[in-house]
Amino acid sequence: MEPRFLKAYEMLFANFGESEFTYEDAESVLGKDFANIREVISQLKREKLIKYLGRYENDNRIKRFKLVPLAKVVNSRGELISILKQSADLIRTRVDYRVLLILLFYKSISDKWYKTVEYYKRQGYNENTAKDLADADVLRLRDKNGDEITWHSAGNNSQKLVENLSKLEDLNGDELKGFKSLLQITQIADLVNNSGNISIFSQIIQLFGNIDFSNYPYDVLGDGYEWILGYFAPQKAKEGEVYTPKEVSRLLAEILDPETNYDILDPASGSGSLLIEMYKKMAEKGEPNGMLYGQEVNSVMAIISRLNFKLHNITNFKIYEGDSLLSPQFEHADIVVANPPWNQDGYNEKNLGNIRDIYYYGFTNKKSADWAWIQLITYYAKKRAGVIIDTGALTRGGREGKIRRKFIESGIIDAVILLPEKLFYNTQAPACIIIFNKEKPKDKNDKILFINASYLYKSHPDVKKLNILGEDNIEEIVDAYNGYYEGRELPEFARVVSIDEIANNNYNLNVSLYVHLGEENERVDIFEEFMNLMSLNEEYEALFNRISGYMEEIKKLEGEI
């Protein structure tokens, strides 16, 4: 955390302690030293040093906040990222980046297991019982003979460590389903026999071996795991691997705002980042007791997501494998979220026709499955849904246009949000978020909220030519969406549009069509502009002739010399 934000925290804590305060209260304390109070509040929220408590019942314009006591954990996230950065720099392109995910997971879980054993021993349990309880609480790290297969039991023997890893899936069943495949694909066993890479592998083992990961909370370890995914995302994007930026996932979670007992589904779950952000949002309200469901067509990515959940200490999840469009294996959920493959080809009535009840508004053509995904997502959503999709889905005609019209006329489209360009690693094109609400109030059934957030971004701190959504950007977008439901005045970048107006535009959902940013274009008098152009042309000819005369004089002088 930057020193200036730590200073702001200390100033706020000196004034409010753990009591509630508002933006106005914060401004009265920080106003002389900080120009942008919104940025300060947003950054402290990101560092988990401020908790948002909602708005006052008698005045919903005023937000309430509370400080979280500063603890050692504040700096632990930065410390962990620094360690991971060292290990990432070691492997670069020579070793599969997923080896780093495996080793971080294994060392973290091993450390947590030992700490849990010690906890139960202090409670009076004997060592064997304490290990049984740790197996149940963390992960099963003893075989049927009672022998440990932890990181520590391998000592400094790389070969033994890899052997231990190969036993994890057999001992932990569905929780680590696919782990052996991940080991094979990353060729981790070959690293210990490769003279060129064994030194890299050994250095990472030594680096991780010197750290007790049990000192880090689970959410920090999980953030470290996702940092690795994000760090290598630009490189993997060139190979077709898609990663949803964390801040986009967070934006969607903030808008959908799930309750603690909600079941959440992502039918294109990837690394699980969207589901995890939804879980974190639920955790702000209490202990989440709903289920997280995902389905992923890539079996390797499915196991990566399972490890991701475990490192976040999330146990109430289920990840299926397979093509969701052709063979969905999940049930309905309260909220469905997804960042499905954009413009995916190969799906039409020929291969989707056997599940017509899901594709209830019709089948897409083979060129793009965007609206097939949207139908699947909304079919399984009991309450609300949010999808991150290519902006082309808002405007294309043909079969897609017909399906889009039926969605618009049904009244369940709640909002369309245009995001900035260059947020995603695999494309510089902007994306949009479409929010669907099956519980829309009747007075909003014939309206859609459009938010043009295309200018709300900051430069990416690590990757040139990329942008990110800052915390204040996320807050502005969420505030506009909530303002729509709370009856507050909307900012200039948001507008409520009637379905009649959209129908007059041929059911086009292009956000820029309804929300114009910047000044209106002035009326142009074409005849006046033409006369001005003629005048400029005359001035140009006069100036050209004058300079030509000068050049002739210079030539004559040069000839005389």
Coordinates of C-alpha atoms in Angstrom, one line a residue, residues 25-415:
D25 CA -17.0 13.1 7.4
A26 CA -13.9 11.8 5.6
E27 CA -13.6 14.9 3.6
S28 CA -13.6 17.1 6.7
V29 CA -10.6 15.1 8.0
L30 CA -8.7 14.6 4.8
G31 CA -9.7 17.6 2.7
K32 CA -6.6 19.6 3.4
D33 CA -4.1 16.8 2.5
F34 CA -6.0 14.8 -0.2
A35 CA -7.7 16.2 -3.3
N36 CA -9.5 13.0 -4.3
I37 CA -11.4 11.6 -1.3
R38 CA -13.2 9.0 -3.5
E39 CA -9.8 7.6 -4.6
V40 CA -8.7 7.3 -0.9
I41 CA -11.9 5.5 0.1
S42 CA -11.8 3.2 -2.9
Q43 CA -8.1 2.2 -2.3
L44 CA -8.7 1.5 1.4
K45 CA -11.7 -0.6 0.5
R46 CA -9.5 -2.6 -1.9
E47 CA -7.0 -3.1 0.9
K48 CA -9.9 -4.3 3.1
L49 CA -9.3 -1.5 5.6
I50 CA -12.7 0.1 5.0
K51 CA -16.1 -1.8 5.1
Y52 CA -19.1 -0.3 3.2
L53 CA -22.1 -0.5 5.4
G54 CA -24.8 0.6 3.0
R55 CA -26.8 3.8 2.9
Y56 CA -28.9 5.5 5.5
E57 CA -32.6 4.5 5.4
N58 CA -33.9 8.0 5.7
D59 CA -31.5 9.4 3.1
N60 CA -30.3 6.8 0.5
R61 CA -27.8 9.4 -1.0
I62 CA -25.5 9.0 1.9
K63 CA -23.1 6.1 2.2
R64 CA -21.9 4.7 5.5
F65 CA -18.4 3.3 6.1
K66 CA -16.4 1.7 9.0
L67 CA -12.7 1.3 9.4
V68 CA -11.2 -2.2 9.9
P69 CA -8.4 -2.3 12.5
L70 CA -5.0 -2.3 10.9
A71 CA -3.1 -5.6 11.3
K72 CA 0.0 -7.3 10.0
V73 CA -2.1 -8.9 7.2
V74 CA -2.3 -5.5 5.5
N75 CA 1.3 -5.9 4.2
S76 CA 1.2 -9.6 3.8
R77 CA -0.5 -9.4 0.4
G78 CA 2.4 -7.3 -1.0
E79 CA 5.0 -9.6 0.6
L80 CA 3.4 -12.6 -1.0
I81 CA 3.2 -11.0 -4.5
S82 CA 6.9 -10.0 -4.2
I83 CA 7.8 -13.7 -3.5
L84 CA 5.7 -14.9 -6.4
K85 CA 7.2 -12.2 -8.7
Q86 CA 10.7 -13.7 -7.9
S87 CA 9.5 -17.2 -8.7
A88 CA 7.7 -16.1 -11.9
D89 CA 10.9 -14.4 -13.1
L90 CA 12.7 -17.6 -12.5
I91 CA 10.5 -19.7 -14.8
R92 CA 9.7 -17.2 -17.6
T93 CA 9.1 -19.1 -20.8
R94 CA 11.3 -22.1 -19.9
V95 CA 8.9 -23.8 -17.6
D96 CA 5.1 -24.0 -17.8
Y97 CA 3.6 -21.3 -15.6
R98 CA 1.1 -23.8 -14.2
V99 CA 4.0 -25.5 -12.3
L100 CA 4.1 -22.3 -10.2
L101 CA 0.4 -22.7 -9.4
I102 CA 0.9 -26.4 -8.4
L103 CA 3.8 -25.6 -6.1
L104 CA 2.1 -22.6 -4.5
F105 CA -0.9 -24.7 -3.8
Y106 CA 1.0 -27.6 -2.5
K107 CA 3.3 -25.7 -0.2
S108 CA 0.4 -23.5 1.1
I109 CA -1.8 -26.5 1.8
S110 CA 1.0 -28.3 3.5
D111 CA 1.8 -25.4 5.8
K112 CA -1.9 -24.9 6.6
W113 CA -2.2 -28.6 7.4
Y114 CA 0.7 -28.6 9.9
K115 CA -0.7 -25.4 11.5
T116 CA -4.1 -27.1 11.9
V117 CA -2.4 -30.2 13.4
E118 CA -0.7 -28.0 16.0
Y119 CA -3.9 -26.2 16.8
Y120 CA -5.7 -29.5 17.6
K121 CA -2.8 -30.7 19.6
R122 CA -3.1 -27.6 21.8
Q123 CA -6.8 -28.4 22.2
G124 CA -5.7 -31.6 23.9
Y125 CA -6.0 -34.1 21.0
N126 CA -3.3 -36.7 20.5
E127 CA -1.1 -36.3 17.4
N128 CA -2.8 -39.0 15.3
T129 CA -6.3 -37.6 16.0
A130 CA -5.0 -34.1 15.3
K131 CA -3.8 -35.2 11.9
D132 CA -7.1 -36.9 11.2
L133 CA -8.9 -33.6 11.9
A134 CA -6.4 -31.7 9.7
D135 CA -7.1 -34.2 6.9
A136 CA -10.7 -33.3 7.2
D137 CA -10.3 -29.6 7.6
V138 CA -7.6 -28.8 5.0
L139 CA -6.9 -31.7 2.6
R140 CA -6.0 -35.3 3.1
L141 CA -2.2 -35.4 3.2
R142 CA -1.7 -38.9 4.7
D143 CA -2.0 -42.2 2.8
K144 CA -3.7 -45.3 4.1
N145 CA -0.6 -46.3 5.9
G146 CA -0.6 -43.1 7.8
D147 CA 2.5 -41.8 6.1
E148 CA 2.5 -38.0 5.3
I149 CA 2.7 -36.8 1.7
T150 CA 3.3 -33.2 2.6
W151 CA 5.9 -30.8 1.1
H152 CA 7.9 -31.1 4.3
S153 CA 8.0 -34.9 4.2
A154 CA 9.9 -34.8 0.9
G155 CA 12.7 -32.8 2.5
N156 CA 14.9 -31.3 -0.2
N157 CA 14.4 -34.3 -2.5
S158 CA 12.7 -33.0 -5.7
Q159 CA 12.0 -36.5 -6.9
K160 CA 10.2 -37.3 -3.6
L161 CA 8.2 -34.1 -3.8
V162 CA 6.9 -35.0 -7.3
E163 CA 6.0 -38.5 -6.1
N164 CA 4.0 -37.0 -3.3
L165 CA 2.2 -34.7 -5.7
S166 CA 1.2 -37.7 -7.8
K167 CA -0.7 -39.2 -4.8
L168 CA -2.9 -36.2 -4.0
E169 CA -5.8 -36.9 -6.4
D170 CA -6.1 -40.5 -5.3
L171 CA -6.4 -39.4 -1.7
N172 CA -8.8 -36.5 -2.3
G173 CA -11.3 -37.7 -5.0
D174 CA -13.5 -35.0 -6.5
E175 CA -11.9 -32.1 -4.7
L176 CA -8.8 -32.6 -6.8
K177 CA -10.3 -34.3 -9.8
G178 CA -7.9 -33.9 -12.8
F179 CA -4.8 -33.1 -10.7
K180 CA -2.9 -36.0 -12.3
S181 CA -3.7 -34.7 -15.7
L182 CA -2.4 -31.3 -14.7
L183 CA 0.9 -32.9 -13.5
Q184 CA 1.2 -34.7 -16.9
I185 CA 0.5 -31.7 -19.0
T186 CA 3.0 -29.5 -17.2
Q187 CA 5.5 -32.3 -17.4
I188 CA 6.5 -31.6 -13.8
A189 CA 8.0 -35.1 -13.4
D190 CA 10.4 -34.4 -16.3
L191 CA 11.7 -31.2 -14.7
V192 CA 13.6 -33.1 -12.0
N193 CA 15.3 -35.2 -14.7
N194 CA 16.1 -32.3 -17.0
S195 CA 19.5 -30.8 -16.3
G196 CA 18.5 -27.5 -17.9
N197 CA 15.4 -27.0 -15.8
I198 CA 16.2 -28.8 -12.5
S199 CA 18.0 -25.8 -11.3
I200 CA 15.0 -23.6 -11.9
F201 CA 12.7 -26.1 -10.1
S202 CA 15.2 -26.4 -7.2
Q203 CA 15.4 -22.6 -6.8
I204 CA 11.6 -22.3 -6.6
I205 CA 11.5 -25.2 -4.0
Q206 CA 14.1 -23.4 -2.0
L207 CA 12.4 -20.1 -2.2
F208 CA 9.0 -21.5 -1.2
G209 CA 10.7 -23.8 1.4
N210 CA 11.9 -20.7 3.4
I211 CA 8.4 -19.3 3.8
D212 CA 5.6 -20.4 6.1
F213 CA 2.5 -19.8 4.0
S214 CA 0.3 -20.6 7.0
N215 CA 1.0 -17.1 8.2
Y216 CA -1.0 -15.8 5.3
P217 CA -4.8 -15.8 5.4
Y218 CA -6.5 -17.9 2.8
D219 CA -7.9 -14.9 0.9
V220 CA -4.3 -13.6 0.5
L221 CA -3.1 -17.0 -0.7
G222 CA -6.0 -17.1 -3.2
D223 CA -5.1 -13.6 -4.4
G224 CA -1.6 -14.8 -4.9
Y225 CA -2.8 -17.7 -7.0
E226 CA -4.9 -15.4 -9.1
W227 CA -1.9 -13.0 -9.4
I228 CA 0.0 -15.7 -11.1
L229 CA -2.9 -16.3 -13.6
G230 CA -3.0 -12.5 -14.3
Y231 CA 0.8 -12.2 -14.6
F232 CA 1.0 -14.8 -17.3
A233 CA -2.3 -13.8 -19.0
P234 CA -0.7 -11.6 -21.7
Q235 CA 1.6 -14.5 -22.7
K236 CA -1.2 -17.1 -22.6
A237 CA -3.7 -14.9 -24.5
K238 CA -1.5 -15.3 -27.6
E239 CA -2.1 -19.1 -27.3
G240 CA -5.9 -18.7 -27.1
E241 CA -6.2 -18.8 -23.3
V242 CA -8.8 -16.3 -21.9
Y243 CA -8.6 -14.7 -18.5
T244 CA -11.3 -12.4 -17.2
P245 CA -9.6 -9.3 -15.5
K246 CA -10.2 -9.4 -11.8
E247 CA -11.7 -5.9 -11.7
V248 CA -14.3 -6.8 -14.4
S249 CA -15.3 -9.8 -12.3
R250 CA -15.5 -7.5 -9.2
L251 CA -17.7 -5.0 -11.1
L252 CA -20.2 -7.8 -12.0
A253 CA -20.3 -9.0 -8.5
E254 CA -20.9 -5.5 -7.1
I255 CA -23.8 -5.0 -9.5
L256 CA -25.5 -8.4 -8.9
D257 CA -24.9 -8.1 -5.2
P258 CA -25.8 -11.7 -4.2
E259 CA -27.2 -12.7 -0.8
T260 CA -25.3 -15.1 1.4
N261 CA -27.8 -18.0 0.7
Y262 CA -27.7 -17.7 -3.1
D263 CA -26.6 -20.5 -5.4
I264 CA -24.3 -19.0 -8.1
L265 CA -23.6 -20.7 -11.5
D266 CA -21.0 -20.0 -14.1
P267 CA -21.4 -22.2 -17.2
A268 CA -18.0 -21.1 -18.7
S269 CA -16.2 -21.0 -15.4
G270 CA -12.5 -21.0 -16.5
S271 CA -10.2 -20.4 -13.5
G272 CA -13.2 -19.7 -11.3
S273 CA -12.5 -16.0 -10.8
L274 CA -16.0 -14.8 -11.5
L275 CA -17.5 -17.3 -9.0
I276 CA -14.9 -16.3 -6.4
E277 CA -15.6 -12.6 -6.7
M278 CA -19.3 -13.4 -6.2
Y279 CA -18.4 -15.4 -3.1
K280 CA -16.4 -12.5 -1.7
K281 CA -19.3 -10.2 -2.2
M282 CA -21.6 -12.6 -0.3
A283 CA -19.0 -12.9 2.4
E284 CA -19.3 -9.1 3.0
K285 CA -22.8 -9.8 4.3
G286 CA -22.0 -12.9 6.4
E287 CA -21.0 -16.5 6.1
P288 CA -21.9 -17.7 2.5
N289 CA -24.0 -20.9 2.7
G290 CA -25.1 -21.1 -0.9
M291 CA -23.3 -23.3 -3.5
L292 CA -21.0 -22.2 -6.3
Y293 CA -21.4 -24.3 -9.5
G294 CA -19.3 -24.1 -12.6
Q295 CA -18.8 -26.0 -15.8
E296 CA -15.7 -25.9 -17.9
V297 CA -15.0 -27.5 -21.3
N298 CA -11.2 -27.5 -20.7
S299 CA -10.4 -30.2 -18.1
V300 CA -7.0 -28.7 -17.2
M301 CA -8.6 -25.3 -16.5
A302 CA -11.2 -27.1 -14.4
I303 CA -8.6 -28.5 -12.0
I304 CA -6.9 -25.0 -12.0
S305 CA -10.2 -23.6 -10.8
R306 CA -10.6 -26.3 -8.1
L307 CA -7.1 -25.4 -6.7
N308 CA -8.2 -21.8 -6.8
F309 CA -11.3 -22.5 -4.7
K310 CA -9.2 -24.5 -2.2
L311 CA -6.7 -21.8 -1.7
H312 CA -9.5 -19.3 -1.1
N313 CA -10.8 -21.8 1.5
I314 CA -14.0 -22.2 -0.3
T315 CA -15.5 -25.6 0.2
N316 CA -19.1 -25.2 -1.1
F317 CA -18.4 -25.5 -4.8
K318 CA -18.9 -28.1 -7.6
I319 CA -17.1 -27.9 -11.0
Y320 CA -18.4 -30.0 -13.9
E321 CA -16.5 -30.7 -17.1
G322 CA -17.9 -30.6 -20.6
D323 CA -19.4 -28.3 -23.2
S324 CA -22.2 -26.4 -21.5
L325 CA -24.0 -25.4 -24.7
L326 CA -24.3 -29.1 -25.8
S327 CA -24.5 -30.9 -22.5
P328 CA -25.2 -28.7 -19.4
Q329 CA -24.7 -30.8 -16.2
F330 CA -25.9 -28.2 -13.7
E331 CA -29.2 -27.2 -12.2
H332 CA -30.9 -23.7 -12.0
A333 CA -29.2 -21.2 -9.7
D334 CA -30.3 -17.9 -8.2
I335 CA -27.7 -15.9 -10.1
V336 CA -25.8 -16.9 -13.3
V337 CA -22.7 -15.2 -14.4
A338 CA -20.3 -15.8 -17.3
N339 CA -17.7 -14.5 -19.6
P340 CA -18.3 -17.1 -22.4
P341 CA -16.1 -17.4 -25.5
W342 CA -17.0 -14.5 -27.8
N343 CA -18.2 -15.2 -31.3
Q344 CA -17.7 -19.0 -30.8
D345 CA -18.4 -20.8 -34.1
G346 CA -19.9 -24.2 -34.8
Y347 CA -23.2 -24.0 -32.9
N348 CA -26.6 -23.9 -34.6
E349 CA -29.8 -25.8 -34.7
K350 CA -28.1 -29.0 -36.0
N351 CA -26.2 -29.6 -32.8
L352 CA -28.3 -27.6 -30.3
G353 CA -31.7 -28.8 -31.5
N354 CA -32.1 -31.7 -29.1
I355 CA -32.4 -29.2 -26.1
R356 CA -34.9 -26.8 -27.6
D357 CA -36.3 -25.7 -24.2
I358 CA -33.0 -24.0 -23.4
Y359 CA -32.7 -22.1 -26.7
Y360 CA -36.3 -20.9 -26.4
Y361 CA -35.9 -17.8 -28.6
G362 CA -34.3 -19.6 -31.5
F363 CA -30.9 -20.9 -32.7
T364 CA -27.9 -18.8 -33.7
N365 CA -26.1 -19.3 -37.0
K366 CA -22.7 -21.1 -37.1
K367 CA -20.6 -18.0 -37.0
S368 CA -21.4 -16.8 -33.4
A369 CA -22.9 -18.5 -30.4
D370 CA -23.2 -15.3 -28.4
W371 CA -27.0 -15.4 -28.1
A372 CA -27.0 -19.2 -27.6
W373 CA -24.8 -18.5 -24.5
I374 CA -27.2 -15.8 -23.4
Q375 CA -30.2 -18.0 -23.7
L376 CA -28.5 -20.8 -21.7
I377 CA -27.5 -18.3 -19.0
T378 CA -30.9 -16.8 -18.6
Y379 CA -32.7 -20.2 -18.8
Y380 CA -30.8 -21.4 -15.7
A381 CA -31.1 -18.1 -13.8
K382 CA -33.9 -18.0 -11.2
K383 CA -33.4 -14.3 -10.3
R384 CA -30.7 -12.4 -12.2
A385 CA -27.8 -12.9 -14.6
G386 CA -24.8 -11.1 -15.9
V387 CA -22.9 -11.8 -19.0
I388 CA -19.7 -10.3 -20.4
I389 CA -19.9 -10.4 -24.1
D390 CA -18.6 -8.9 -27.4
T391 CA -20.2 -5.6 -28.4
G392 CA -21.1 -7.1 -31.7
A393 CA -23.9 -9.1 -30.0
L394 CA -25.6 -5.7 -29.4
T395 CA -26.0 -4.9 -33.1
R396 CA -25.7 -7.9 -35.4
G397 CA -28.8 -8.8 -37.4
G398 CA -30.1 -12.0 -38.9
R399 CA -30.9 -14.8 -36.5
E400 CA -29.1 -12.9 -33.7
G401 CA -31.1 -9.8 -34.3
K402 CA -34.4 -11.8 -34.0
I403 CA -33.3 -13.4 -30.8
R404 CA -32.2 -10.0 -29.4
R405 CA -35.6 -8.5 -30.3
K406 CA -37.4 -11.2 -28.3
F407 CA -35.2 -10.6 -25.3
I408 CA -35.9 -6.8 -25.5
E409 CA -39.6 -7.3 -25.8
S410 CA -39.7 -9.8 -22.9
G411 CA -38.6 -7.0 -20.5
I412 CA -35.9 -9.0 -18.7
I413 CA -32.9 -7.0 -19.9
D414 CA -32.1 -4.7 -17.0
A415 CA -29.0 -2.9 -18.1

